[in-house]
Amino acid sequence: MTALRTLGEMSVLLAQGADGSFWMPQGVSTVARHVDWLFNLILAISVFFFLLIVAVMTLFVIRYRRRAGAGAEASAKHNTALELTWTIIPVILVTVIFFFGFKGYLDMSTAPANAYEILVDAQKWNWSFTYPKGYVDSSLHVPVNRPVRLVMTSADVIHSLYVPAFRIKQDVVPGRYSKAWFEATEPGEYELFCAEYCGTSHSGMLATVVVHPPGEFEIWLEKASNFLETMTPVDAGRKLFQVRGCQQCHSVDGTAKVGPSLLGVFGHSQPLADGSSVTVDENYVRESVLEPMAKVVAGYEPVMPTYQGRLKDAEIMAIIEYLKSLAGNG
Ligand code: CUA
C-alpha cells in the first residue's frame, strides 16, 4: 500500500503545478485532494502498463521474428506461475482502486448535517440559485470553509452541474431532486459548467461560483437580498432580467434569439402567431411572464417557461420598468 501511495504521489508531483495539473484546475475543495490522488494513481498504473506492454511487445517482435530456414515452434500450452501473476496483480490493483473509489463516493454523496443549503434550478439555458431566505441569483455564492449542500432540479431536460475546481459533477433531472455538496477551501471565483448536452445553448450554460472570505458571505447576501429596496426599479429590472434567465432567450440590442428582442418593443404593436396583434403594455408583459403561451409573437416557437410563482409582483413591475427604458430607435 505504501508503494502504491508513493506511486500516486509521484504522479501528482509530475502532473500538478501550483495552478493545477495538465488535467484539472487547482483543487479548492476538501475532496479535491482525494479525487486527484485516485485519478493520478489510475493514470500512473495505466501509463506504467501501457509502456511495459508496448516495450515487451516491441522486444518480442524483433527477437522472435521469423527468420529464413527456421520453422515456428509449438506454442506453450500452460504456465502456472505466469497465469497466477497476471491474475493476482490486477486483482490487487482493482481492489485498491475500488476501495478508494467507493470510500470517496460515499464521502462525496453524504453532506455533513450542518451544511448550508442552496436550491439550484436548471433550465434551458441558465442556472439559478435560491438562498435560504428566498433571494435568487445567477451566480453561486458560498462562504469559504463551510460545507454547502445543493438541492437541484430541472424545469425541462437533464442538465449536469459541474465545478471542476471542486471536483464535483452531478446530474440535474426534471421531476426529482438530486443533491451534491462541497466545502470550498480558497476564496475566489470559479467556473461552473453544464456537463450534459441539453440543446442549442448547452455550451453557453455557464455560471460563476464566488467563494467569499470569512464573514463576507453574510454581508453579500444581506445586501443582495435587498436589491428591490436599494435599487431604482429600472436597475432592479435589469438585474432580474439578467439573473432570472430572461437574457438567455431575449436580447436587448435588436437581435432575434430563441425569443424576440425586447429593444424598443414597449408601447408598440407586435404581430402574433395567430395573425392578430397586440400593443406591448404593462398588462401584456405581465401576462407573457405568467402565461407565456397566451399570446406568442409571430415567428417564434412557444417555448418560454412560465414564471408563475417564481417572480413576485414587485419583481414583475421592475422588469416592466426596465423594458420601458429600452426605448431603442424604433
Ligand atoms: Cu444544460 Cu447542457
PDB file of N, CA, C and O in Angstrom, residues 63-87:
ATOM      1  N   ARG A  63      12.902  -9.855 -31.465  1.00  0.00           N
ATOM      2  CA  ARG A  63      13.675 -11.015 -31.053  1.00  0.00           C
ATOM      3  C   ARG A  63      13.153 -12.333 -31.649  1.00  0.00           C
ATOM      4  O   ARG A  63      13.908 -13.196 -32.063  1.00  0.00           O
ATOM      5  N   TYR A  64      11.832 -12.465 -31.695  1.00  0.00           N
ATOM      6  CA  TYR A  64      11.251 -13.735 -32.163  1.00  0.00           C
ATOM      7  C   TYR A  64      10.669 -13.624 -33.564  1.00  0.00           C
ATOM      8  O   TYR A  64       9.719 -14.306 -33.909  1.00  0.00           O
ATOM      9  N   ARG A  65      11.253 -12.721 -34.357  1.00  0.00           N
ATOM     10  CA  ARG A  65      10.736 -12.567 -35.724  1.00  0.00           C
ATOM     11  C   ARG A  65      11.069 -13.818 -36.540  1.00  0.00           C
ATOM     12  O   ARG A  65      11.970 -14.581 -36.177  1.00  0.00           O
ATOM     13  N   ARG A  66      10.365 -14.011 -37.648  1.00  0.00           N
ATOM     14  CA  ARG A  66      10.587 -15.168 -38.498  1.00  0.00           C
ATOM     15  C   ARG A  66      11.923 -15.015 -39.239  1.00  0.00           C
ATOM     16  O   ARG A  66      12.195 -13.971 -39.819  1.00  0.00           O
ATOM     17  N   ARG A  67      12.717 -16.037 -39.124  1.00  0.00           N
ATOM     18  CA  ARG A  67      13.992 -15.987 -39.830  1.00  0.00           C
ATOM     19  C   ARG A  67      13.997 -17.066 -40.911  1.00  0.00           C
ATOM     20  O   ARG A  67      13.346 -18.101 -40.762  1.00  0.00           O
ATOM     21  N   ALA A  68      14.770 -16.817 -41.967  1.00  0.00           N
ATOM     22  CA  ALA A  68      14.852 -17.777 -43.085  1.00  0.00           C
ATOM     23  C   ALA A  68      15.386 -19.121 -42.589  1.00  0.00           C
ATOM     24  O   ALA A  68      16.349 -19.169 -41.826  1.00  0.00           O
ATOM     25  N   GLY A  69      14.710 -20.187 -42.958  1.00  0.00           N
ATOM     26  CA  GLY A  69      15.205 -21.519 -42.622  1.00  0.00           C
ATOM     27  C   GLY A  69      14.768 -22.037 -41.267  1.00  0.00           C
ATOM     28  O   GLY A  69      14.961 -23.212 -40.967  1.00  0.00           O
ATOM     29  N   ALA A  70      14.177 -21.194 -40.408  1.00  0.00           N
ATOM     30  CA  ALA A  70      13.745 -21.644 -39.081  1.00  0.00           C
ATOM     31  C   ALA A  70      12.235 -21.817 -39.060  1.00  0.00           C
ATOM     32  O   ALA A  70      11.502 -20.887 -39.378  1.00  0.00           O
ATOM     33  N   GLY A  71      11.735 -23.005 -38.681  1.00  0.00           N
ATOM     34  CA  GLY A  71      10.297 -23.237 -38.589  1.00  0.00           C
ATOM     35  C   GLY A  71       9.760 -22.677 -37.285  1.00  0.00           C
ATOM     36  O   GLY A  71      10.507 -22.442 -36.338  1.00  0.00           O
ATOM     37  N   ALA A  72       8.426 -22.477 -37.223  1.00  0.00           N
ATOM     38  CA  ALA A  72       7.807 -21.977 -35.994  1.00  0.00           C
ATOM     39  C   ALA A  72       7.803 -23.070 -34.938  1.00  0.00           C
ATOM     40  O   ALA A  72       7.550 -24.236 -35.244  1.00  0.00           O
ATOM     41  N   GLU A  73       8.070 -22.656 -33.669  1.00  0.00           N
ATOM     42  CA  GLU A  73       7.996 -23.633 -32.585  1.00  0.00           C
ATOM     43  C   GLU A  73       6.550 -23.763 -32.113  1.00  0.00           C
ATOM     44  O   GLU A  73       5.751 -22.854 -32.312  1.00  0.00           O
ATOM     45  N   ALA A  74       6.253 -24.877 -31.470  1.00  0.00           N
ATOM     46  CA  ALA A  74       4.900 -25.044 -30.922  1.00  0.00           C
ATOM     47  C   ALA A  74       4.686 -24.053 -29.775  1.00  0.00           C
ATOM     48  O   ALA A  74       5.619 -23.780 -29.022  1.00  0.00           O
ATOM     49  N   SER A  75       3.443 -23.504 -29.643  1.00  0.00           N
ATOM     50  CA  SER A  75       3.153 -22.546 -28.560  1.00  0.00           C
ATOM     51  C   SER A  75       3.121 -23.271 -27.225  1.00  0.00           C
ATOM     52  O   SER A  75       2.716 -24.439 -27.157  1.00  0.00           O
ATOM     53  N   ALA A  76       3.514 -22.548 -26.149  1.00  0.00           N
ATOM     54  CA  ALA A  76       3.401 -23.110 -24.800  1.00  0.00           C
ATOM     55  C   ALA A  76       1.920 -23.237 -24.472  1.00  0.00           C
ATOM     56  O   ALA A  76       1.123 -22.379 -24.813  1.00  0.00           O
ATOM     57  N   LYS A  77       1.537 -24.370 -23.826  1.00  0.00           N
ATOM     58  CA  LYS A  77       0.116 -24.587 -23.525  1.00  0.00           C
ATOM     59  C   LYS A  77      -0.255 -24.007 -22.177  1.00  0.00           C
ATOM     60  O   LYS A  77      -1.382 -23.623 -21.934  1.00  0.00           O
ATOM     61  N   HIS A  78       0.693 -23.934 -21.247  1.00  0.00           N
ATOM     62  CA  HIS A  78       0.341 -23.630 -19.868  1.00  0.00           C
ATOM     63  C   HIS A  78       1.570 -23.128 -19.140  1.00  0.00           C
ATOM     64  O   HIS A  78       2.681 -23.604 -19.379  1.00  0.00           O
ATOM     65  N   ASN A  79       1.369 -22.103 -18.270  1.00  0.00           N
ATOM     66  CA  ASN A  79       2.464 -21.636 -17.416  1.00  0.00           C
ATOM     67  C   ASN A  79       1.864 -21.117 -16.122  1.00  0.00           C
ATOM     68  O   ASN A  79       1.396 -19.986 -16.041  1.00  0.00           O
ATOM     69  N   THR A  80       1.833 -21.999 -15.109  1.00  0.00           N
ATOM     70  CA  THR A  80       1.117 -21.671 -13.868  1.00  0.00           C
ATOM     71  C   THR A  80       1.644 -20.388 -13.226  1.00  0.00           C
ATOM     72  O   THR A  80       0.857 -19.516 -12.833  1.00  0.00           O
ATOM     73  N   ALA A  81       2.934 -20.214 -13.153  1.00  0.00           N
ATOM     74  CA  ALA A  81       3.498 -19.022 -12.482  1.00  0.00           C
ATOM     75  C   ALA A  81       3.046 -17.754 -13.200  1.00  0.00           C
ATOM     76  O   ALA A  81       2.589 -16.794 -12.571  1.00  0.00           O
ATOM     77  N   LEU A  82       3.112 -17.763 -14.518  1.00  0.00           N
ATOM     78  CA  LEU A  82       2.724 -16.592 -15.305  1.00  0.00           C
ATOM     79  C   LEU A  82       1.241 -16.290 -15.130  1.00  0.00           C
ATOM     80  O   LEU A  82       0.824 -15.135 -14.927  1.00  0.00           O
ATOM     81  N   GLU A  83       0.411 -17.354 -15.175  1.00  0.00           N
ATOM     82  CA  GLU A  83      -1.042 -17.138 -15.067  1.00  0.00           C
ATOM     83  C   GLU A  83      -1.442 -16.614 -13.695  1.00  0.00           C
ATOM     84  O   GLU A  83      -2.323 -15.753 -13.571  1.00  0.00           O
ATOM     85  N   LEU A  84      -0.775 -17.126 -12.640  1.00  0.00           N
ATOM     86  CA  LEU A  84      -1.060 -16.600 -11.297  1.00  0.00           C
ATOM     87  C   LEU A  84      -0.661 -15.127 -11.214  1.00  0.00           C
ATOM     88  O   LEU A  84      -1.392 -14.297 -10.661  1.00  0.00           O
ATOM     89  N   THR A  85       0.481 -14.781 -11.804  1.00  0.00           N
ATOM     90  CA  THR A  85       0.964 -13.393 -11.742  1.00  0.00           C
ATOM     91  C   THR A  85      -0.026 -12.439 -12.413  1.00  0.00           C
ATOM     92  O   THR A  85      -0.403 -11.418 -11.856  1.00  0.00           O
ATOM     93  N   TRP A  86      -0.453 -12.823 -13.652  1.00  0.00           N
ATOM     94  CA  TRP A  86      -1.324 -11.878 -14.354  1.00  0.00           C
ATOM     95  C   TRP A  86      -2.760 -11.887 -13.828  1.00  0.00           C
ATOM     96  O   TRP A  86      -3.591 -11.124 -14.266  1.00  0.00           O
ATOM     97  N   THR A  87      -3.064 -12.786 -12.878  1.00  0.00           N
ATOM     98  CA  THR A  87      -4.363 -12.731 -12.230  1.00  0.00           C
ATOM     99  C   THR A  87      -4.278 -11.965 -10.904  1.00  0.00           C
ATOM    100  O   THR A  87      -5.084 -11.071 -10.636  1.00  0.00           O
TER     101      THR A  87
END
